[in-house]
Short mmCIF file of C-alpha atoms in Angstrom, two decimals:
data_model
loop_
_atom_site.label_atom_id
_atom_site.label_comp_id
_atom_site.label_asym_id
_atom_site.label_seq_id
_atom_site.Cartn_x
_atom_site.Cartn_y
_atom_site.Cartn_z
CA UNK A 1 -2.09 -26.57 7.43
CA UNK A 2 -2.25 -25.25 3.86
CA UNK A 3 -5.00 -24.70 1.33
CA UNK A 4 -4.90 -25.08 -2.44
CA UNK A 5 -6.32 -21.93 -4.08
CA UNK A 6 -8.67 -21.99 -7.03
CA UNK A 7 -8.25 -19.61 -9.95
CA UNK A 8 -11.45 -18.33 -11.59
CA UNK A 9 -11.41 -17.99 -15.34
CA UNK A 10 -13.92 -16.04 -17.42
CA UNK A 11 -12.69 -15.11 -20.89
CA UNK A 12 -14.57 -12.16 -22.33
CA UNK A 13 -14.68 -10.19 -25.54
CA UNK A 14 -12.01 -7.54 -25.08
CA UNK A 15 -9.21 -6.57 -22.67
CA UNK A 16 -11.30 -3.72 -21.25
CA UNK A 17 -14.37 -5.94 -20.89
CA UNK A 18 -12.27 -8.52 -19.07
CA UNK A 19 -10.99 -5.85 -16.70
CA UNK A 20 -14.53 -4.56 -16.15
CA UNK A 21 -15.73 -8.05 -15.23
CA UNK A 22 -12.96 -8.42 -12.64
CA UNK A 23 -13.74 -4.92 -11.35
CA UNK A 24 -17.35 -5.94 -10.77
CA UNK A 25 -16.33 -9.03 -8.82
CA UNK A 26 -13.84 -7.16 -6.66
CA UNK A 27 -16.20 -4.27 -5.91
CA UNK A 28 -18.94 -6.71 -4.91
CA UNK A 29 -16.52 -8.57 -2.62
CA UNK A 30 -15.32 -5.47 -0.80
CA UNK A 31 -18.76 -3.88 -0.59
CA UNK A 32 -20.76 -6.94 0.46
CA UNK A 33 -18.22 -8.83 2.55
CA UNK A 34 -14.98 -7.07 3.48
CA UNK A 35 -16.28 -3.71 4.65
CA UNK A 36 -19.05 -5.18 6.85
CA UNK A 37 -16.75 -7.84 8.34
CA UNK A 38 -13.81 -5.58 9.14
CA UNK A 39 -16.13 -3.11 10.84
CA UNK A 40 -18.10 -5.74 12.79
CA UNK A 41 -15.12 -7.88 13.81
CA UNK A 42 -12.01 -5.93 12.77
CA UNK A 43 -12.79 -2.94 14.96
CA UNK A 44 -12.56 -3.17 18.74
CA UNK A 45 -15.95 -1.75 19.72
CA UNK A 46 -15.21 -2.12 23.43
CA UNK A 47 -11.76 -0.52 23.63
CA UNK A 48 -11.42 1.38 20.34
CA UNK A 49 -8.98 0.99 17.49
CA UNK A 50 -8.63 -1.64 14.79
CA UNK A 51 -7.51 -5.19 15.46
CA UNK A 52 -4.35 -6.48 13.78
CA UNK A 53 -5.75 -9.80 12.50
CA UNK A 54 -8.89 -11.87 12.05
CA UNK A 55 -9.04 -15.66 12.34
CA UNK A 56 -9.56 -17.48 9.05
CA UNK A 57 -12.07 -20.02 10.38
CA UNK A 58 -14.24 -17.82 12.58
CA UNK A 59 -13.64 -14.26 11.38
CA UNK A 60 -13.05 -13.30 14.99
CA UNK A 61 -10.24 -10.96 16.10
CA UNK A 62 -6.89 -12.28 17.24
CA UNK A 63 -5.53 -10.51 20.30
CA UNK A 64 -2.22 -8.82 19.49
CA UNK A 65 -0.36 -5.54 20.09
CA UNK A 66 -1.42 -2.86 17.62
CA UNK A 67 1.07 -1.29 15.25
CA UNK A 68 0.84 2.39 14.38
CA UNK A 69 0.86 1.71 10.65
CA UNK A 70 -2.32 -0.38 10.70
CA UNK A 71 -4.64 2.28 12.12
CA UNK A 72 -4.26 4.94 9.36
CA UNK A 73 -4.36 2.23 6.71
CA UNK A 74 -7.78 1.16 7.97
CA UNK A 75 -8.89 4.77 8.21
CA UNK A 76 -7.96 5.16 4.54
CA UNK A 77 -9.87 2.02 3.57
CA UNK A 78 -13.07 3.22 5.23
CA UNK A 79 -12.64 6.71 3.80
CA UNK A 80 -12.86 5.01 0.38
CA UNK A 81 -15.88 2.91 1.28
CA UNK A 82 -18.69 5.21 0.07
CA UNK A 83 -17.06 5.55 -3.36
CA UNK A 84 -17.10 1.75 -3.66
CA UNK A 85 -20.79 1.52 -2.84
CA UNK A 86 -20.76 0.58 0.84
CA UNK A 87 -23.70 2.16 2.66
CA UNK A 88 -22.42 1.47 6.17
CA UNK A 89 -21.37 4.22 8.63
CA UNK A 90 -18.07 5.00 6.90
CA UNK A 91 -17.84 8.64 7.99
CA UNK A 92 -18.53 7.75 11.62
CA UNK A 93 -15.92 4.98 11.44
CA UNK A 94 -13.29 7.37 10.09
CA UNK A 95 -14.12 9.94 12.77
CA UNK A 96 -14.14 7.46 15.64
CA UNK A 97 -11.00 5.60 14.59
CA UNK A 98 -9.10 8.84 13.88
CA UNK A 99 -9.83 10.14 17.38
CA UNK A 100 -8.53 6.91 18.89
CA UNK A 101 -5.46 6.93 16.65
CA UNK A 102 -4.49 10.52 17.50
CA UNK A 103 -5.04 10.06 21.22
CA UNK A 104 -3.03 6.82 21.48
CA UNK A 105 -0.23 7.14 18.96
CA UNK A 106 0.63 10.83 18.62
CA UNK A 107 3.49 11.90 20.87
CA UNK A 108 3.96 15.37 22.32
CA UNK A 109 6.55 16.16 19.63
CA UNK A 110 4.03 15.50 16.84
CA UNK A 111 5.56 12.18 15.76
CA UNK A 112 3.69 8.89 16.03
CA UNK A 113 4.84 6.07 18.31
CA UNK A 114 5.27 2.53 17.04
CA UNK A 115 3.13 0.23 19.17
CA UNK A 116 0.36 0.24 21.77
CA UNK A 117 -1.58 -2.44 23.62
CA UNK A 118 -5.27 -3.12 23.04
CA UNK A 119 -6.16 -0.83 25.94
CA UNK A 120 -4.06 2.01 24.49
CA UNK A 121 -1.13 1.74 26.86
CA UNK A 122 2.23 2.41 25.25
CA UNK A 123 4.35 -0.63 24.39
CA UNK A 124 6.97 1.06 22.19
CA UNK A 125 7.37 4.83 22.21
CA UNK A 126 10.02 4.83 19.47
CA UNK A 127 9.30 6.30 16.04
CA UNK A 128 9.73 4.73 12.61
CA UNK A 129 9.78 6.60 9.29
CA UNK A 130 7.36 4.12 7.70
CA UNK A 131 4.76 4.80 10.40
CA UNK A 132 5.08 8.56 9.91
CA UNK A 133 4.38 8.14 6.18
CA UNK A 134 1.12 6.37 6.93
CA UNK A 135 0.21 8.95 9.55
CA UNK A 136 0.44 11.62 6.84
CA UNK A 137 -1.52 9.48 4.39
CA UNK A 138 -4.26 8.60 6.85
CA UNK A 139 -4.63 12.21 7.98
CA UNK A 140 -5.08 13.34 4.38
CA UNK A 141 -7.80 10.82 3.64
CA UNK A 142 -9.54 11.46 6.94
CA UNK A 143 -9.48 15.20 6.24
CA UNK A 144 -11.30 14.62 2.96
CA UNK A 145 -13.76 12.07 4.33
CA UNK A 146 -14.66 14.33 7.26
CA UNK A 147 -14.41 17.61 5.29
CA UNK A 148 -11.95 18.80 7.93
CA UNK A 149 -8.83 19.92 6.10
CA UNK A 150 -8.41 23.01 8.26
CA UNK A 151 -8.44 20.93 11.43
CA UNK A 152 -6.20 18.07 10.29
CA UNK A 153 -3.78 19.75 7.91
CA UNK A 154 -1.89 21.49 10.76
CA UNK A 155 -1.35 18.09 12.39
CA UNK A 156 0.04 16.77 9.12
CA UNK A 157 2.20 19.80 8.33
CA UNK A 158 3.67 19.74 11.83
CA UNK A 159 4.63 16.11 11.30
CA UNK A 160 5.98 16.82 7.82
CA UNK A 161 8.09 19.73 9.00
CA UNK A 162 9.52 17.72 11.89
CA UNK A 163 10.53 14.98 9.47
CA UNK A 164 12.18 17.56 7.19
CA UNK A 165 14.15 19.01 10.08
CA UNK A 166 15.16 15.65 11.53
CA UNK A 167 15.90 13.36 8.62
CA UNK A 168 15.49 14.90 5.15
CA UNK A 169 18.52 13.77 3.16
CA UNK A 170 19.27 14.72 -0.45
CA UNK A 171 15.59 15.22 -1.28
CA UNK A 172 14.46 12.01 0.37
CA UNK A 173 14.36 10.91 3.98
CA UNK A 174 16.80 8.87 6.04
CA UNK A 175 15.82 6.88 9.10
CA UNK A 176 14.65 8.73 12.19
CA UNK A 177 17.36 6.88 14.09
CA UNK A 178 20.51 8.84 13.15
CA UNK A 179 22.70 5.85 14.03
CA UNK A 180 21.07 3.61 11.39
CA UNK A 181 23.63 2.68 8.74
CA UNK A 182 21.15 1.34 6.19
CA UNK A 183 18.58 3.55 4.46
CA UNK A 184 15.50 2.33 2.59
CA UNK A 185 13.54 3.37 -0.46
CA UNK A 186 10.28 1.88 0.83
CA UNK A 187 9.34 4.49 3.49
CA UNK A 188 10.25 7.18 0.96
CA UNK A 189 7.75 5.61 -1.43
CA UNK A 190 4.96 5.97 1.13
CA UNK A 191 6.02 9.53 1.96
CA UNK A 192 5.84 10.20 -1.79
CA UNK A 193 2.33 8.75 -1.86
CA UNK A 194 1.28 10.88 1.12
CA UNK A 195 2.76 14.06 -0.37
CA UNK A 196 0.93 13.51 -3.67
CA UNK A 197 -2.29 12.88 -1.75
CA UNK A 198 -1.98 16.13 0.23
CA UNK A 199 -1.07 18.05 -2.93
CA UNK A 200 -4.18 16.71 -4.66
CA UNK A 201 -6.26 17.63 -1.60
CA UNK A 202 -5.17 21.27 -1.82
CA UNK A 203 -2.34 21.27 0.71
CA UNK A 204 0.35 23.93 0.81
CA UNK A 205 3.31 24.13 -1.59
CA UNK A 206 5.46 22.10 0.79
CA UNK A 207 3.74 18.90 -0.29
CA UNK A 208 4.63 19.36 -3.97
CA UNK A 209 8.21 20.18 -2.98
CA UNK A 210 8.37 17.04 -0.85
CA UNK A 211 7.01 14.89 -3.69
CA UNK A 212 9.47 16.40 -6.17
CA UNK A 213 12.42 15.79 -3.88
CA UNK A 214 11.56 12.12 -3.41
CA UNK A 215 10.84 11.64 -7.12
CA UNK A 216 14.19 13.19 -7.97
CA UNK A 217 16.00 10.89 -5.56
CA UNK A 218 14.17 7.90 -7.01
CA UNK A 219 15.17 8.81 -10.56
CA UNK A 220 18.82 9.43 -9.66
CA UNK A 221 19.60 7.00 -6.82
CA UNK A 222 16.90 4.44 -6.10
CA UNK A 223 16.62 3.38 -9.74
CA UNK A 224 19.68 1.77 -11.28
CA UNK A 225 20.76 3.77 -14.33
CA UNK A 226 21.71 0.67 -16.27
CA UNK A 227 18.80 -1.72 -15.69
CA UNK A 228 16.01 0.68 -14.71
CA UNK A 229 15.24 -1.44 -11.63
CA UNK A 230 14.60 0.08 -8.22
CA UNK A 231 16.61 -1.17 -5.24
CA UNK A 232 15.51 -1.44 -1.61
CA UNK A 233 18.52 -0.83 0.65
CA UNK A 234 21.21 1.88 0.60
CA UNK A 235 24.11 3.25 2.61
CA UNK A 236 24.16 6.75 4.09
CA UNK A 237 25.14 8.28 0.72
CA UNK A 238 22.25 6.56 -1.12
CA UNK A 239 24.57 4.09 -2.80
CA UNK A 240 23.43 0.44 -2.85
CA UNK A 241 24.02 -1.19 0.53
CA UNK A 242 26.87 -3.70 0.67
CA UNK A 243 26.23 -7.39 0.07
CA UNK A 244 22.93 -9.03 -0.78
CA UNK A 245 20.69 -6.30 0.72
CA UNK A 246 21.96 -3.79 -1.83
CA UNK A 247 21.05 -6.14 -4.66
CA UNK A 248 17.42 -6.82 -3.68
CA UNK A 249 14.74 -5.78 -6.18
CA UNK A 250 11.12 -6.41 -5.16
CA UNK A 251 8.58 -6.87 -8.00
CA UNK A 252 5.79 -5.49 -5.82
CA UNK A 253 7.71 -2.28 -5.26
CA UNK A 254 8.56 -2.01 -8.94
CA UNK A 255 4.80 -2.01 -9.59
CA UNK A 256 4.09 0.39 -6.72
CA UNK A 257 6.80 2.89 -7.65
CA UNK A 258 5.67 2.58 -11.29
CA UNK A 259 2.17 3.70 -10.31
CA UNK A 260 3.52 6.65 -8.31
CA UNK A 261 6.06 7.80 -10.89
CA UNK A 262 3.48 7.53 -13.66
CA UNK A 263 1.18 9.74 -11.60
CA UNK A 264 3.93 12.21 -10.81
CA UNK A 265 5.30 12.26 -14.35
CA UNK A 266 1.86 12.91 -15.79
CA UNK A 267 1.13 15.61 -13.18
CA UNK A 268 4.41 17.44 -13.76
CA UNK A 269 4.69 16.84 -17.51
CA UNK A 270 7.90 14.89 -16.87
CA UNK A 271 8.50 12.33 -19.61
CA UNK A 272 11.41 10.89 -17.64
CA UNK A 273 9.07 10.05 -14.78
CA UNK A 274 6.61 8.35 -17.11
CA UNK A 275 9.34 6.38 -18.87
CA UNK A 276 10.87 5.30 -15.58
CA UNK A 277 7.46 4.13 -14.40
CA UNK A 278 6.82 2.14 -17.58
CA UNK A 279 10.26 0.52 -17.30
CA UNK A 280 9.61 -0.49 -13.68
CA UNK A 281 6.32 -2.05 -14.76
CA UNK A 282 8.07 -3.90 -17.58
CA UNK A 283 10.74 -5.27 -15.22
CA UNK A 284 8.20 -6.49 -12.68
CA UNK A 285 5.95 -8.04 -15.31
CA UNK A 286 8.79 -9.71 -17.23
CA UNK A 287 10.93 -10.94 -14.34
CA UNK A 288 8.76 -10.82 -11.24
CA UNK A 289 5.59 -12.68 -12.21
CA UNK A 290 5.44 -16.47 -12.03
CA UNK A 291 3.44 -17.74 -15.02
CA UNK A 292 2.77 -21.07 -13.31
CA UNK A 293 0.99 -19.48 -10.33
CA UNK A 294 -0.11 -16.32 -12.12
CA UNK A 295 1.18 -14.06 -9.34
CA UNK A 296 3.94 -11.57 -8.64
CA UNK A 297 6.45 -13.00 -6.21
CA UNK A 298 8.47 -11.46 -3.41
CA UNK A 299 11.95 -10.55 -4.59
CA UNK A 300 14.69 -10.70 -7.20
CA UNK A 301 18.35 -9.79 -7.19
CA UNK A 302 19.73 -7.03 -9.40
CA UNK A 303 20.58 -9.55 -12.17
CA UNK A 304 16.86 -10.48 -12.15
CA UNK A 305 17.49 -13.93 -10.71
CA UNK A 306 14.88 -15.06 -8.17
CA UNK A 307 15.71 -14.25 -4.54
CA UNK A 308 12.43 -15.21 -2.82
CA UNK A 309 9.87 -17.18 -4.83
CA UNK A 310 7.14 -16.92 -2.19
CA UNK A 311 4.29 -14.59 -3.12
CA UNK A 312 2.54 -12.30 -0.68
CA UNK A 313 -0.83 -10.73 -1.41
CA UNK A 314 0.20 -7.09 -1.72
CA UNK A 315 2.26 -7.30 -4.97
CA UNK A 316 -0.90 -8.47 -6.76
CA UNK A 317 -2.66 -5.25 -5.83
CA UNK A 318 0.22 -3.08 -6.99
CA UNK A 319 0.30 -4.90 -10.31
CA UNK A 320 -3.31 -3.85 -10.91
CA UNK A 321 -2.67 -0.20 -10.03
CA UNK A 322 0.37 0.16 -12.26
CA UNK A 323 -1.27 -1.60 -15.19
CA UNK A 324 -4.48 0.45 -15.24
CA UNK A 325 -2.61 3.75 -15.10
CA UNK A 326 -0.26 2.60 -17.86
CA UNK A 327 -3.32 1.67 -19.94
CA UNK A 328 -4.73 5.16 -19.46
CA UNK A 329 -1.49 6.95 -20.25
CA UNK A 330 -0.39 4.89 -23.26
CA UNK A 331 -3.72 3.72 -24.67
CA UNK A 332 -2.19 0.24 -25.10
CA UNK A 333 -4.85 -2.44 -24.44
CA UNK A 334 -2.12 -4.90 -23.43
CA UNK A 335 -2.03 -3.13 -20.07
CA UNK A 336 -5.72 -3.94 -19.51
CA UNK A 337 -4.77 -7.59 -19.97
CA UNK A 338 -2.07 -7.22 -17.31
CA UNK A 339 -4.61 -5.59 -14.99
CA UNK A 340 -6.98 -8.51 -15.54
CA UNK A 341 -4.23 -11.02 -14.82
CA UNK A 342 -3.36 -9.09 -11.67
CA UNK A 343 -7.01 -9.14 -10.60
CA UNK A 344 -7.20 -12.89 -11.19
CA UNK A 345 -4.11 -13.28 -9.03
CA UNK A 346 -5.67 -11.16 -6.28
CA UNK A 347 -8.97 -13.07 -6.42
CA UNK A 348 -7.12 -16.25 -5.53
CA UNK A 349 -6.05 -14.71 -2.22
CA UNK A 350 -9.65 -13.67 -1.49
CA UNK A 351 -11.03 -17.20 -1.80
CA UNK A 352 -11.24 -17.90 1.94
CA UNK A 353 -13.55 -19.86 4.28
CA UNK A 354 -14.94 -16.59 5.69
CA UNK A 355 -15.88 -14.16 2.93
CA UNK A 356 -14.20 -10.80 3.39
CA UNK A 357 -10.89 -12.21 4.60
CA UNK A 358 -7.74 -13.00 2.61
CA UNK A 359 -4.69 -15.22 2.57
CA UNK A 360 -1.39 -13.37 2.83
CA UNK A 361 1.32 -15.84 1.73
CA UNK A 362 1.44 -18.23 -1.24
CA UNK A 363 4.27 -20.77 -1.26
CA UNK A 364 6.44 -21.58 -4.30
CA UNK A 365 4.49 -24.85 -4.49
CA UNK A 366 1.20 -22.96 -4.77
CA UNK A 367 -0.18 -23.46 -1.24
CA UNK A 368 -1.53 -20.71 0.98
CA UNK A 369 -0.27 -20.46 4.55
CA UNK A 370 -3.14 -20.99 6.97
CA UNK A 371 -2.81 -18.04 9.35
CA UNK A 372 -4.97 -15.11 10.45
CA UNK A 373 -5.73 -12.43 7.86
CA UNK A 374 -3.62 -9.30 8.54
CA UNK A 375 -5.51 -6.00 8.64
CA UNK A 376 -2.50 -4.28 7.06
CA UNK A 377 -3.40 -5.76 3.66
CA UNK A 378 -6.77 -4.00 3.46
CA UNK A 379 -5.17 -0.72 2.40
CA UNK A 380 -3.50 -2.44 -0.57
CA UNK A 381 -6.70 -4.21 -1.57
CA UNK A 382 -9.03 -1.23 -1.34
CA UNK A 383 -6.61 1.06 -3.18
CA UNK A 384 -6.29 -1.43 -6.04
CA UNK A 385 -10.04 -1.93 -6.31
CA UNK A 386 -10.64 1.82 -6.26
CA UNK A 387 -8.03 2.41 -8.97
CA UNK A 388 -9.42 -0.37 -11.13
CA UNK A 389 -12.95 0.96 -10.67
CA UNK A 390 -11.92 4.52 -11.49
CA UNK A 391 -9.97 3.58 -14.61
CA UNK A 392 -12.55 1.13 -15.96
CA UNK A 393 -15.38 3.60 -15.38
CA UNK A 394 -13.45 6.33 -17.20
CA UNK A 395 -12.53 4.04 -20.11
CA UNK A 396 -16.10 2.78 -20.57
CA UNK A 397 -17.36 6.37 -20.61
CA UNK A 398 -15.13 7.33 -23.54
#
C-alpha cells in the first residue's frame, strides 16, 4: 500500500522569513508530537532501551532486534529536546537510556557490539565502525545533557584510542574487520562528527587531531579532485573501489559532508575546507535534487547520472543543515531559499496518519512506502530542526 504525500506551500516576504516559518512548523511538530510519542511508545518501559520502529497506523512499537546505532541516536535526540522547547523528562530519559545502552552493548574491550534482543541478550557480538562512531557521538551528547563529562569522557576516549590502535589508516579509519577489502567514507563522516562534538564539548586534544585527520583524508581522497564530488566506496589504499561501487555519489552525503567541512573549515580558518563544502552543496543541489518531487534522491554515479531515483527521508534533513550553514558563512540569501525547499521536502515525509511519525521512502513516482517508521531517522530530523532553529534565531537577532 502506498500514500500520496501533500506538499504545503506558504510563500512569504523574504528568504529568511520563509525559513523562519518552516522552522516554526518543524519545532512545533517535534515538540508537540514526536518527542511525546517516541518516549511514550518508542521506548520500552518494561524492558529498557528504544524500539526500532513504530507502526504507522497505531503508533505502537514493532517487535524487532535492536541495533547498536539506534540507541545513541535516540539519546542524542532527547539530549536536544529541552533546547527545542519540550518540557518532558528529557534528562531522565537520557540517563535511563544511557545506562541501558552501556550495560547491553559495551563489550569488555570497550567496543560496542552490533545487535541485542529486546531483553538485552546478545544476538551479534561483532563490532562495526559505524556503530562505534555513534557510540562516541551519543556519549558526548549524554555527557553534556547530564553534566557528566568527567564520568563519560573516559569511556569515549577508551573507545577512540582502541579505534586508533586497531584501524586508523592514513588519517581516517578502515573497517574493524581487517579482512574487509572495501573501505567506506560514511563511517568516517560520523567519526568526524563525533570528534568535532567532543572538541566543542572541551575534550582533550586527541579529538581535534582525529577530526583533522579525517578532514584531510576527505579533502585528498574521498573528494574527487576533478569534480569535487565525494565518493562512498574505496579499496585498501583509499582509491575508488572497482566497478560501480567506486562510482557511487550520494546527494545526501554530499550535503552532510558539506555541513561538516563548512564547520571544520570555519573552525580552523581553512578556506579549502569551506570551498570543498560549498562545492559539495552545489553538486547535491544541482544534480541530486528532483525538481518534480522537490526532494533529494538516493544516489548518482560519478558522471552525475542518476543511479537510484528513490528518495529516503534523511537526505532532506542534510540539505537543510548544509544550506543554513552556507547562508551564515556566505551571507547569500539564496541558501535560505534552499533551506526552505529542504524543509518543505522534509515536511512531506512528516505528513503521516499518526502525528510524530514519518515516512522513510519516496518512490520515483512520488508514492511513500507504507511501512513502520524507523527510529534511526529521528537523529537526522532533530539535528536538522535544531540547526535550522539555531541559524534562524541568530539571523533574526542581527
